[in-house]
Amino acid sequence: MQMNATYTSFVAVGDSFTEGMSDRLPDGSYRGWADLLAARLAARAPGFRYANLAVRGKLIGQIADEQSAAAAAMGADLATLVGGLNDVLRPKCDVDLVCARLAEAADRIAPSCKQLVLMRSPGRHGPVLERFRPRMEQLFGFVDELAARHGALVVDLFGADVLGDPRMWAEDRLHLNAEGHRRVAEAVWQALGHEPELDWRAPLPPFVRPGWAARRVSDARFAREHLLPWVGRRLTGRSSGDGRVGAHFDAGLGVARPVVLGPSRTDG
């Protein structure tokens, strides 16, 4: 890899993590780490092109089938591929199959770009993480093997303790908040060889645990607004990504439609 390289185009592939949930803007849209990174790269390259094909709720098979060919067709200088976590967090999962489909997506995208970036996704500290840790570690071990195969970069977010801090996560307890996305963008920025703008691994101030009543109110709101709808989708075979396509993807033509970014725009 050429460190501190100037990239003129970027395509992002994945699920809600890359779509930008839950870094919500005032108009209700999401921004997220990929849009933040694109804006910073655009400031270094006039005419910079960017497409974010990621869609919330997508499993790795859907990412491979629906996004990887479009991403490869762009021929972008830089491509990011993050997926598989939605699969391993389900009650039943064939992790070997997840790895195989991730490899299929990487094998399709890598030859078309100058630099592929993979990630070991962050996990929120708590019982859910501990329950699924063996699956996640198997997946992330394969990510390292895949990176070696393709000369890809691996950004280890899972190994950064601060990104497991619950204060980095939104109320749904599934997605990073704005500060979490800001740190991921910085992590990728540094992995690409650029000068640090902040210490993305820096811990937050000591945590003051809320009182019992405040925790119960938070738990009730989480169950009502996030957990029950999620269970309902699982029981009915629906996904939060049903009917959605990436922000810069033409479903009718099946191709990516990159936007051209200036120094102060993200169009995300």
Backbone as a ProteinNet text record, in pm:
[ID]
protein_1_A
[PRIMARY]
MQMNATYTSFVAVGDSFTEGMSDRLPDGSYRGWADLLAARLAARAPGFRYANLAVRGKLIGQIADEQSAAAAAMGADLATLVGGLNDVLRPKCDVDLVCARLAEAADRIAPSCKQLVLMRSPGRHGPVLERFRPRMEQLFGFVDELAARHGALVVDLFGADVLGDPRMWAEDRLHLNAEGHRRVAEAVWQALGHEPELDWRAPLPPFVRPGWAARRVSDARFAREHLLPWVGRRLTGRSSGDGRVGAHFDAGLGVARPVVLGPSRTDG
[TERTIARY]
82.9	0	86.4	45.6	114.4	59.1	137.9	91.5	68.7	-34.6	-67.8	-98.8	-155.3	-188.3	-305.8	-316.2	-431	-528.9	-647.8	-751.4	-849.8	-887.2	-979.3	-1120.8	-1140.4	-1273.9	-1281.6	-1402.5	-1423.6	-1561.8	-1569.8	-1698.8	-1703.1	-1815.5	-1834.9	-1944.5	-1917.6	-2008.4	-2035.8	-2163.4	-2191.6	-2335.4	-2352.9	-2484.8	-2503	-2582.3	-2616.5	-2494.3	-2392.4	-2270.7	-2208.5	-2205.4	-2147	-2248	-2376.8	-2479.2	-2473.9	-2439.4	-2424.3	-2517.8	-2598.5	-2684.1	-2594.9	-2616.5	-2721.9	-2662.1	-2580.5	-2525.3	-2626.3	-2729.7	-2844.5	-2821.1	-2853	-2845.2	-2978.4	-2982.1	-3107.3	-3224.5	-3197.4	-3307.2	-3353.5	-3296.3	-3336.9	-3256.2	-3170.8	-3085.8	-2965.1	-2891.6	-2772.9	-2647	-2541.6	-2412.9	-2318.3	-2255.4	-2172.8	-2028.7	-1949.4	-1804.3	-1765.3	-1837.1	-1798.4	-1814.3	-1924.7	-1944.1	-1840.7	-1809.9	-1709.4	-1572.7	-1538.1	-1410.4	-1408.1	-1518.1	-1524	-1501.9	-1561	-1545.6	-1399.9	-1331	-1191.3	-1102.7	-1130.4	-1053.4	-1079.3	-1204.2	-1239.9	-1164.8	-1132.4	-1060	-919.3	-870.3	-735.1	-735.4	-855.6	-860.7	-979.7	-958.8	-1069.1	-1137.3	-1269.9	-1344.3	-1359.7	-1334.6	-1344.2	-1483.5	-1491.1	-1618.2	-1640.9	-1766.6	-1799.7	-1935.6	-1944.9	-2073.1	-2078.6	-2186.5	-2210.2	-2325.7	-2295.1	-2394.6	-2455.5	-2408.5	-2449.5	-2597.3	-2660.8	-2802.6	-2821.1	-2893.7	-2921.6	-2985.7	-2951.2	-3015	-2964.1	-2872.3	-2829.7	-2738.9	-2764.7	-2679	-2565.8	-2463.2	-2345.4	-2377	-2469.5	-2507.2	-2571.4	-2653.8	-2716.9	-2613.7	-2517.8	-2411.6	-2333.2	-2299.5	-2224.3	-2305.3	-2434.4	-2518.6	-2560.9	-2587.7	-2651.5	-2557	-2441.9	-2355.3	-2218.3	-2164.8	-2023.5	-1998.2	-2088.8	-2067.8	-2075	-2170.8	-2182	-2058.1	-2007	-1885.5	-1767.3	-1754.7	-1644.1	-1651.4	-1772.9	-1789.9	-1745.1	-1744.1	-1699.5	-1551.6	-1472.6	-1327.9	-1269.4	-1320.4	-1275.9	-1133.3	-1064.1	-931.1	-938	-1038.1	-1051.4	-1187.2	-1189.3	-1314.8	-1310.3	-1421	-1433.6	-1542.6	-1518.9	-1613.2	-1625.3	-1743.3	-1769.3	-1903.2	-1905.1	-2030.1	-2012.4	-2125.4	-2124.6	-2171	-2168.8	-2206.1	-2355.5	-2438.8	-2581.6	-2607.3	-2524.4	-2538.9	-2501.4	-2384.9	-2335.7	-2415.2	-2491	-2573.4	-2710.9	-2737.9	-2864.9	-2852.1	-2967.3	-2960.9	-2890.6	-2915.6	-2850.5	-2765.8	-2642.5	-2552	-2443.4	-2420.2	-2308.4	-2194.6	-2103.8	-1998.1	-1908.1	-1886.5	-1804.3	-1868.2	-2001.3	-2070.8	-2062	-2072.8	-2058.6	-1920.9	-1818.1	-1682.3	-1669.6	-1733.2	-1726	-1792.3	-1906.5	-1973.5	-1897.9	-1835.2	-1750.6	-1633.4	-1574.6	-1464.2	-1510	-1630.8	-1684	-1693.5	-1742.7	-1752.3	-1614.5	-1521.7	-1386.5	-1316.9	-1334.3	-1271.2	-1321.8	-1445.9	-1502.5	-1455.2	-1444.9	-1413.8	-1263.8	-1182.7	-1039.9	-967.9	-991.2	-915.7	-950.3	-1062.5	-1107.9	-1064.7	-1006.3	-969.7	-821.1	-768.9	-627.8	-603.7	-702.3	-686	-819	-821.4	-938.3	-915	-1018.7	-1012.7	-1120.3	-1079	-1169.1	-1164.8	-1260.1	-1264.3	-1302.8	-1250	-1299	-1395.7	-1524.8	-1627.7	-1628.7	-1669.7	-1675.7	-1792.2	-1781.7	-1889.6	-1914.9	-2040.7	-2078.5	-2059.1	-1986.9	-1963.5	-2096.5	-2107.7	-2229.4	-2254.1	-2366.4	-2393.1	-2410.5	-2462.8	-2480.3	-2344.9	-2249.7	-2115.7	-2054	-2066.2	-2004.1	-2068.6	-2199.7	-2269.1	-2219.6	-2195.5	-2159.9	-2010.5	-1930.8	-1788.3	-1718.3	-1742.4	-1671.5	-1698.6	-1823.3	-1854.5	-1783.9	-1787.4	-1725.3	-1575.8	-1512.7	-1368.7	-1333.9	-1419.3	-1395.9	-1404.7	-1507.4	-1523.3	-1405.5	-1364.4	-1257.2	-1122.6	-1104.3	-983.3	-977.9	-1092.5	-1097.4	-1074.1	-1120.1	-1095.2	-945.4	-868.9	-723.6	-667.4	-718	-672.8	-709.7	-829	-876.5	-791.7	-755.8	-671.8	-536	-478.6	-348.6	-358.1	-471.3	-490.6	-493	-552.4	-574.9	-487.4	-397.4	-319.2	-404.8	-511.7	-605.7	-560.9	-606.4	-587.6	-696.6	-663.5	-762.8	-761.1	-875.4	-889.5	-952.3	-876.2	-921.5	-1000.4	-1128.8	-1217.7	-1259.3	-1267.5	-1306.8	-1205.8	-1079.3	-975.5	-959.4	-1038.5	-1030.7	-1133.9	-1087.8	-1178.1	-1278.2	-1235.7	-1323.9	-1448.1	-1437.4	-1553.5	-1653.3	-1615.7	-1711.1	-1784.8	-1740.9	-1805	-1949.6	-2048.5	-2188.6	-2216.7	-2134.2	-2156.5	-2121.8	-2058.9	-2030.8	-2145	-2250.6	-2357.2	-2488.6	-2572.4	-2702.1	-2799.7	-2918.4	-3017.7	-3062.1	-3048.3	-3090.8	-2991.4	-2873.4	-2770.9	-2714.8	-2743.3	-2695	-2601.9	-2610.5	-2535.8	-2457.8	-2344.8	-2264.9	-2338.5	-2309.5	-2361.6	-2263.9	-2289.1	-2206.5	-2059.6	-2032.9	-1894.3	-1827.2	-1901.6	-1846.2	-1810	-1898.2	-1869.1	-1751.3	-1741	-1629.3	-1496.8	-1494.7	-1371.7	-1339.2	-1441.8	-1416.8	-1358.1	-1414.3	-1360.3	-1212.9	-1180	-1040.5	-953.7	-1007.1	-930.7	-895.4	-991	-963.9	-868.6	-890	-801.7	-656.1	-632.2	-496.3	-443.8	-531	-488.8	-442.9	-498.4	-458.9	-328.5	-272.3	-141.7	-143.4	-259.1	-268.9	-235.5	-195.2	-158.9	-279.4	-262.8	-374.5	-429.4	-559.1	-623.2	-674.5	-683.3	-723.2	-681.9	-681	-651.2	-783.7	-814.2	-945.3	-960.4	-850.7	-856.3	-864.2	-858.2	-856.5	-982.5	-968	-1086.2	-1171.5	-1297.6	-1387.9	-1363.3	-1413.8	-1401.3	-1465	-1428	-1486.4	-1639.4	-1694.8	-1839.6	-1908.2	-2011.5	-2093.5	-2222.2	-2239.9	-2354.1	-2483.9	-2585.2	-2713.6	-2780.3	-2871.4	-2943.6	-3037	-3090.2	-3175.7	-3295.8	-3362.5	-3483.7	-3452	-3342.5	-3304.7	-3272.8	-3208.3	-3176.9	-3302.8	-3401.4	-3526	-3603.1	-3603.2	-3670	-3601.7	-3469.1	-3393.4	-3419.6	-3423.1	-3448.1	-3587.7	-3685.8	-3822.9	-3834.1	-3768.8	-3772.3	-3701.9	-3589.4	-3517.6	-3604.4	-3671.2	-3755.2	-3870.8	-3934.8	-4051.6	-4014.5	-3907.8	-3875.7	-3783.3	-3707.9	-3607	-3614.4	-3620.3	-3616.2	-3741.2	-3859.7	-3983	-3998.6	-3971	-3976.1	-3876.6	-3758.5	-3658.7	-3708.9	-3767.1	-3822.5	-3934.9	-4018.5	-4128.2	-4078.2	-3971.7	-3915.2	-3859.1	-3793.4	-3738.9	-3850.6	-3961.2	-4070.3	-4142.6	-4143.6	-4216	-4124.3	-3994.9	-3901.8	-3873.4	-3894.4	-3868.7	-3734.2	-3687.4	-3562.4	-3582.1	-3507.3	-3513.5	-3465.3	-3394.4	-3343.7	-3432.5	-3546.5	-3636	-3679.3	-3664.6	-3707.2	-3609	-3496.1	-3396.7	-3278.4	-3216.1	-3089.8	-2993	-2866.5	-2766	-2795.2	-2740.6	-2768.6	-2727.2	-2631.5	-2581.4	-2584.1	-2699.8	-2714.8	-2843.9	-2836.3	-2953.1	-3003.6	-3113.5	-3162.8	-3211.8	-3268.1	-3320.1	-3211.5	-3099.7	-2989.2	-2889.8	-2898.4	-2805.9	-2664.3	-2646	-2510.9	-2500.6	-2378.1	-2353.1	-2355.6	-2408	-2408.7	-2329.1	-2197.1	-2117.5	-2148.1	-2140	-2153.2	-2014	-2004.5	-1876.2	-1877.9	-1778.5	-1773.8	-1673.5	-1709.7	-1617.3	-1563.6	-1481	-1419.1	-1517	-1638.8	-1728.9	-1861	-1871.1	-1996	-1975.1	-2083.3	-2080.1	-2191	-2298.8	-2410.8	-2455.3	-2431.6	-2463.8	-2593.4
-120.3	0	125.4	223.6	352.6	435.9	458.2	533.4	679.9	737.7	878.4	905.9	805.6	819.9	915.7	972.8	1055.3	969.4	953.8	874.2	968	933	1017.4	962.6	841.4	781.8	678.7	658.1	573.6	511.8	380.7	311.5	232.9	244.5	178.7	73.6	-46.4	-160.3	-217.2	-251.2	-310.8	-297.3	-288.8	-284.4	-153.5	-153.6	-29.5	41.1	-34.4	25.1	121.9	82.2	166.6	265.8	231.6	327.8	452.3	434.3	549.6	552.8	452.7	449.3	435.3	516.3	613.7	753.9	793.7	929.6	1016.3	1057.7	1122.8	1272.8	1324.2	1466.2	1533.9	1666.7	1736.3	1703.9	1671	1640.2	1495.4	1418.6	1280.9	1179.6	1223.9	1131.4	1092.4	992.8	947.6	989.8	1013.9	1050.1	932.2	918.1	802.4	815.6	716.1	722.4	727.2	656.6	654.1	791.3	859.5	994.2	1090.6	1076.6	1163.3	1141.5	1016.8	985.4	1039.4	1021.9	1069.6	1220.1	1293.5	1438.9	1478.1	1406.1	1437.6	1402.6	1290.2	1252.9	1349.8	1396.6	1488.9	1620.6	1660.7	1786.5	1779.9	1657.8	1639.8	1612.1	1591	1548.4	1613.1	1721.1	1783.6	1683.1	1688.9	1596.4	1458.5	1446.2	1318.2	1257.9	1127.9	1057.6	959.3	950.3	868.7	803.6	676.4	605.9	519.2	532	449	355.3	228.3	130.8	55.6	83.2	6.2	27.1	-79.8	-76.9	-149	-86.7	-143.6	-282	-368.3	-498.5	-604.7	-571.3	-667.7	-776.1	-899.1	-1011.3	-1019.7	-1097.7	-1097.8	-1154.1	-1248.9	-1299.7	-1193.3	-1109.5	-999.7	-896.1	-869	-774.3	-825.4	-954.7	-1013.4	-1010.4	-1041.8	-1051.5	-916.1	-819.7	-695.4	-576.1	-581.5	-463.9	-484.3	-605.7	-621.6	-599.9	-645.8	-626.6	-479.2	-407.9	-264	-190.9	-230.6	-167.6	-195.3	-319.2	-354.1	-276.1	-255.8	-184.4	-40	17.8	156.1	171.5	67.9	79.6	188.3	202.4	309.2	285.2	393.9	381.4	308.5	344	293.5	226.5	107.6	38.3	-13.9	-0.9	-60.3	-166.3	-277	-387.8	-432.3	-415.8	-457.4	-529.3	-653.4	-728	-857.4	-921.4	-1048.9	-1042.3	-923.2	-914.3	-938.7	-894.2	-923.3	-1073.4	-1147.1	-1292.8	-1357.2	-1320.4	-1390.5	-1354	-1245.7	-1208.4	-1274.6	-1353.4	-1426.8	-1556.8	-1608.3	-1728.8	-1845.7	-1867	-1975.4	-1916.4	-1960.8	-1903.9	-2003.7	-2022.1	-2102	-2004.8	-1990.6	-1890.1	-1921.9	-2049.7	-2085.6	-2034.4	-2043.8	-1993.7	-1841.8	-1775.5	-1629.6	-1589.9	-1659.8	-1629.9	-1651.8	-1757.6	-1786.9	-1677.3	-1625.7	-1520.2	-1387.5	-1362.5	-1244.2	-1252.2	-1370.7	-1390.1	-1367.3	-1411.5	-1391.7	-1242.9	-1163.9	-1019.5	-957.5	-995.8	-940.6	-980.4	-1106.2	-1152.8	-1074.4	-1027.7	-952.3	-806.9	-748.3	-605.6	-578.4	-660.7	-631.2	-607.3	-689.6	-666.5	-535.6	-474	-353.5	-225.2	-235.1	-113.4	-114.7	2.9	12.4	-29.6	-1.2	-35.9	-80.9	-204.1	-257.4	-246.2	-201.7	-190.8	-281	-369.2	-454.7	-412.3	-458.1	-417.2	-531.8	-525.1	-604	-511.5	-536.1	-441.8	-425.9	-308.4	-287.9	-363.2	-391.5	-456	-383.1	-361.6	-290.8	-383.3	-336.3	-416.4	-456	-581.5	-627.7	-774.5	-827.1	-971.2	-1017.9	-932.3	-972.9	-999.6	-909.6	-927.9	-1058.4	-1085.1	-1204.8	-1331.4	-1326.9	-1444.2	-1480.7	-1376.9	-1401.2	-1383.3	-1360.9	-1336.7	-1447.5	-1577.6	-1681.6	-1672.2	-1646	-1631.3	-1509.9	-1399.4	-1277.6	-1297.5	-1362.4	-1383	-1476.8	-1574.5	-1660.8	-1579.7	-1495.3	-1411	-1316.2	-1254	-1154.9	-1220.3	-1344.7	-1417.1	-1441.4	-1470	-1489.7	-1358.7	-1247.4	-1117	-1094.5	-1132.6	-1118	-1205.1	-1327.4	-1414.8	-1355.8	-1301.6	-1242.9	-1122.2	-1043.3	-926.4	-967.2	-1072.4	-1120	-1166.3	-1226.1	-1275.6	-1161.5	-1049.2	-940.5	-817.2	-823.1	-705.5	-592.7	-629.5	-530.9	-482.1	-365.7	-313.1	-368	-393.5	-429.9	-324.3	-262.4	-165.2	-239.1	-251.3	-331.3	-245.3	-233.6	-159.4	-244.9	-375.6	-467.5	-464	-443.8	-442.3	-309.3	-208.4	-76.4	-70.8	-73.3	-81.5	33.7	151.6	267.5	251.8	180.6	164.5	62.7	-7	-93.2	-21.9	99.2	177.8	207.9	176.1	201.8	345.8	440.3	581	612.9	518.2	534.8	483.2	433.7	367	442.4	430.6	496.8	425.4	482.4	426.1	286.7	252.1	118.9	10.3	50.2	-41.3	-132.1	-98.9	-176.7	-98	34.6	119.3	226.4	263.6	370.2	503.7	592.4	728.2	816.1	945.4	1036.4	1031.6	1026.6	1022.2	891.5	782.1	655	656.6	711.1	719.5	812.3	919.1	1011.5	940.1	855.6	784.9	676	611.5	512	579.9	694.9	767.8	801.7	842.4	874.3	749	636.6	511.4	471.5	482.7	447.9	549.4	675.5	782.8	753.3	716	686.2	557.4	457.9	332.7	354.7	456.4	489.2	567.8	595.7	659.4	808.8	867.4	1011.8	1054	1177	1229.9	1230.3	1185.8	1182.7	1322.8	1329.6	1453.3	1440.4	1318.4	1293.1	1151.8	1121.4	986.8	911.2	833.1	768.8	659.4	614.6	512.7	572	704.9	768.5	732.9	691.4	653.9	775.7	749.8	854.4	879.6	992	1016.7	903.8	890.8	784	784.8	666	650.4	660.1	741.5	752.1	674.3	565	477	546.1	548.5	609.5	532.8	598.6	533.9	425.2	346.8	233.1	278.1	384.2	429	472.9	546.3	592.7	475.5	370.5	252.7	180.1	171.2	101.7	178.2	310.9	391	371.6	371.2	351.3	213.2	110.9	-25.5	-37.3	25.6	18.7	87.5	203	274.4	193.8	132.5	48.8	-67.3	-133.8	-247.7	-204.5	-93	-46.8	2.8	80.8	148.5	68.6	-25	-93.1	-245.3	-302.1	-447.3	-513.5	-466.7	-529.9	-519.2	-401.9	-397.9	-493.1	-507.3	-599.8	-743.1	-781.8	-916.8	-939	-836.2	-848.2	-873.8	-805.6	-828.1	-969.2	-1018.6	-1153.7	-1256.6	-1238.6	-1335.3	-1336.4	-1224.6	-1214.7	-1222.5	-1244.3	-1257.9	-1128.7	-1015.8	-887.8	-831.9	-730.9	-664.1	-514	-442.2	-295.4	-241.1	-324.2	-280.5	-316.3	-380.8	-419.8	-297.5	-305.2	-196.5	-82.6	-93.1	14.1	-23.9	78	60.1	163.7	147	241.1	383.3	477.7	618.9	661.4	594.7	631.8	510.8	444.6	323.1	329.7	303.6	304.2	160.9	129.6	-6.8	-51	40.5	6	-38	31	-1	-98	-115.2	-205.3	-154.7	-22.9	33	142.3	166.1	274.1	407.1	510	645.4	734.3	738.2	815.9	964.3	1030.5	1175.2	1235.4	1358.7	1429.4	1521.7	1504.3	1580.2	1694.6	1806.6	1915.7	1913.9	2011.5	2009.9	2015.8	2069.2	2088.4	2016.5	1921.4	1850.9	1701.8	1631.8	1486.9	1424.6	1497.8	1443.3	1308.1	1280.5	1149.7	1142.3
0	0	0	-76	-74.8	40	143	258.6	221.2	282.4	260.9	113.5	45.8	-95.4	-113.6	-231.9	-267.1	-345.5	-291.2	-356	-424.5	-546.3	-622.3	-624.3	-571.2	-568.2	-456.2	-404.9	-287.8	-297.2	-279.4	-271.9	-141.7	-70.4	58.8	45.2	95.4	82.4	220.9	249.6	378.9	423.5	556	617.8	692.2	799.6	870	926.5	964.4	1018	917.6	791.9	687.9	632.2	636.1	595	682.7	810.4	899.1	1017.2	1037.9	1155.6	1279.5	1383.4	1405	1423.8	1327.5	1324.3	1249	1320.6	1258.4	1242.6	1123.2	1093.8	1125.6	1134.2	1168.6	1076.1	950.6	857.6	866.7	960.6	979.6	901.9	810.5	735.2	820.2	772.8	843.8	769.3	845.3	787.5	807.4	920	949.3	906.1	944.5	925.8	777.9	691.2	550	486.4	517.1	464	521	649.1	711	645.6	624	559.3	417.2	345	206.2	199.1	291.7	291.4	313.9	401	428.4	309.4	245.9	127.3	12.3	1.1	-106.9	-95.2	27.1	46.8	-11.9	-38.7	-92.6	-242.5	-300.5	-440.9	-510.9	-584.8	-659.8	-752.1	-758.9	-842	-782.1	-653.8	-582.9	-599.2	-631.9	-650.6	-536	-493.4	-376.2	-394.1	-359	-356.3	-232	-157.4	-40.2	-73.5	-94.6	-135.5	-18	103.8	221.1	254	302.4	338.8	471.7	560.3	692.1	681.6	777	786.7	692	602.4	501.9	561.1	522.3	556.4	454.8	486.7	400.5	262.8	253.1	122.4	36.4	98.6	24.9	-16.8	70.5	35.8	-83.9	-79.6	-190.9	-320.2	-310.6	-430.4	-485.4	-395.9	-437.2	-448.3	-380.7	-376.6	-439.5	-430.9	-467.2	-616.5	-701.5	-845.3	-882.6	-822.8	-849.6	-801.8	-685.8	-633.7	-725.7	-770.6	-860	-990.7	-1040.8	-1168.1	-1159.7	-1038.2	-1023.1	-1050	-1017.9	-1033.4	-946.7	-824.9	-735.6	-686.2	-656.1	-596.9	-462.1	-382.5	-246	-230.1	-167.9	-138.8	3.5	73.8	207	202.2	268.1	274.7	419.7	476.5	614.4	616.3	659.9	664.9	739.7	769.3	838.1	981.3	1042.5	1182.9	1202	1108.7	1119.6	1119.2	1046.4	1041.3	1174.2	1226.3	1346.2	1470.7	1467.1	1582	1579.3	1477.3	1472.1	1552.2	1602.7	1687.5	1621.1	1491.6	1419.6	1307.7	1299.7	1199.3	1165.3	1035.6	986.7	957.2	1052.5	1039	920.2	892.6	776.7	647.8	638.2	520.2	513.7	628.3	632.8	579.5	622.7	576.7	426.1	377.1	234.1	151.8	199.2	124	134.7	249.3	262	165	154.2	60.7	-82.6	-114.6	-249.1	-282.3	-186.3	-209.4	-224.6	-137.1	-144.7	-274.6	-316.2	-439.7	-560.8	-553.4	-664.8	-663.3	-544.5	-533.8	-544	-479.7	-466.1	-598.3	-703.1	-827	-896.2	-860.4	-929.5	-861.3	-742.1	-668.3	-636.4	-605.6	-568.8	-424.6	-337.8	-197	-138.8	-89	-19	131	202.8	348.2	408.1	498.7	574.6	720.9	799.7	940.3	1031.7	1151.6	1264	1337.7	1320	1365	1516.3	1566.2	1710.8	1772.4	1900.8	1975	2105.4	2136.2	2259.6	2379.6	2480.1	2599.6	2663.9	2702.9	2766.7	2737.8	2786.7	2773.6	2629.7	2541.5	2402.6	2337.7	2361.8	2305.8	2355.5	2484.9	2539.7	2485.4	2462.3	2409.2	2269.7	2187.1	2047.5	2020.6	2122	2102.6	2023.4	2053.2	1975.7	1825.9	1787.3	1644.9	1585	1659.7	1609.4	1592	1688.2	1678.9	1563.6	1535.6	1418.9	1290.5	1280.3	1162.2	1146.8	1255.9	1247.2	1219.4	1265.3	1229.2	1078.9	1020.2	875.8	801.8	857.8	795.4	779.2	879.8	870.2	757.1	743	634.7	498.7	489.1	364.3	326.5	427	400.4	346.4	402.7	354.8	209.8	173.8	37.5	-63	-24.5	-119.4	-95.3	1.5	32.5	87.5	157.2	211.4	348.3	384.5	519	609.9	734.8	835.5	944.7	969.3	1077.2	1194.8	1303.4	1418.1	1515.9	1491.7	1581.1	1700.3	1679.3	1786.3	1900.2	1866.6	1967.6	2039.5	2000.9	2065.4	2177.9	2299.6	2414.3	2417.9	2375.1	2385.9	2299	2186	2098.9	2153.2	2260.1	2329.7	2440.7	2474	2580.1	2540	2623.2	2587.7	2549.9	2596.9	2563.2	2418.1	2348.8	2205.6	2118.3	2181.8	2109.1	2124.6	2022.9	2023.1	2117.1	2131.7	2223.1	2182	2052.8	2009.4	2049.2	2099.7	2149.6	2040.5	1916	1802.6	1712.1	1717.3	1623.5	1698.5	1643.3	1701.6	1692.2	1786.3	1778.5	1700.4	1699	1618.9	1660.4	1790.9	1836	1794.9	1801.4	1757.7	1610.3	1526.7	1383.7	1356.4	1431.7	1413.1	1438.9	1540.2	1572.4	1469.4	1416.2	1311.6	1187.8	1149.4	1034.5	1056.6	1177.6	1208.5	1204.4	1251	1248.9	1105.5	1014.6	875.2	814	843.6	795.3	830.4	955.8	998.9	935.6	920.3	857.5	714	648.8	512	507.1	624.8	629.6	647.6	677.4	693.2	837	850.1	981.3	1074.2	1199.3	1294.1	1322	1334.5	1378.3	1521	1570.3	1708.8	1744.1	1874.1	1921.2	1930.3	1826.5	1822.5	1927.2	1984.8	2089.7	2229.6	2241.7	2373.8	2452.5	2578.1	2657.5	2691.5	2719.2	2764.9	2913.5	2966.8	3110.7	3190.8	3317.4	3400.2	3393.7	3389.6	3374.4	3509.6	3515.3	3635.8	3609.7	3678.5	3653.8	3695.1	3607.1	3643.8	3757.3	3823	3931.1	3880.4	3974.4	3938.5	3857.1	3899.1	3830.6	3687.5	3671.2	3536.9	3445.9	3500.8	3418.8	3376	3466.5	3432.1	3324.3	3332.6	3230.1	3095.9	3095.5	2972	2913.7	2999.7	2952.9	2892.1	2955.6	2904.7	2769.1	2754.7	2627.2	2518.4	2553.2	2456.9	2410.6	2504	2467.6	2378.2	2411.3	2335.8	2196.6	2187	2061.5	1969.8	2027.8	1946.5	1952.6	2074.5	2086.2	2029.4	2068.1	2020.1	1868.3	1807.1	1659.5	1594.7	1652.8	1599.3	1606.5	1720.9	1735.6	1635.2	1617.2	1521.3	1380.2	1340.9	1207.2	1193.8	1300.2	1294.1	1280	1353.4	1351.6	1217.3	1149.4	1022.2	901	924.6	813.5	740.7	807.4	744.3	789.6	717.1	751.1	745.1	825.8	820.9	688	611.5	482.1	364.2	390.8	281.4	201.3	69.7	-17.5	-28.5	40.8	37.9	-51.4	-108.4	-178.2	-124.4	-159.2	-112.1	-156.1	-82.8	-108.2	-248.3	-307.1	-438.7	-531.5	-535	-614.1	-693.5	-822.7	-909.6	-921.7	-849.3	-846.2	-983.8	-1059.4	-1190.4	-1286.5	-1282.5	-1372.7	-1311.1	-1177	-1110.5	-1107	-1107.8	-1107.4	-1002	-958.9	-865.8	-939.3	-872.9	-926.2	-830.8	-847.2	-752.3	-760.7	-645.2	-641.2	-637.3	-685.3	-682.6	-561.7	-474.5	-350	-361.1	-301.5	-283.1	-142.6	-105.9	26.5	141.5	122.5	236.3	219.4	125.7	104.3	126.1	170.6	179.7	96.3	68.4	-8	43.6	171.7	225.4	291.9
[MASK]
++++++++++++++++++++++++++++++++++++++++++++++++++++++++++++++++++++++++++++++++++++++++++++++++++++++++++++++++++++++++++++++++++++++++++++++++++++++++++++++++++++++++++++++++++++++++++++++++++++++++++++++++++++++++++++++++++++++++++++++++++++++++++++++++++++++++++++

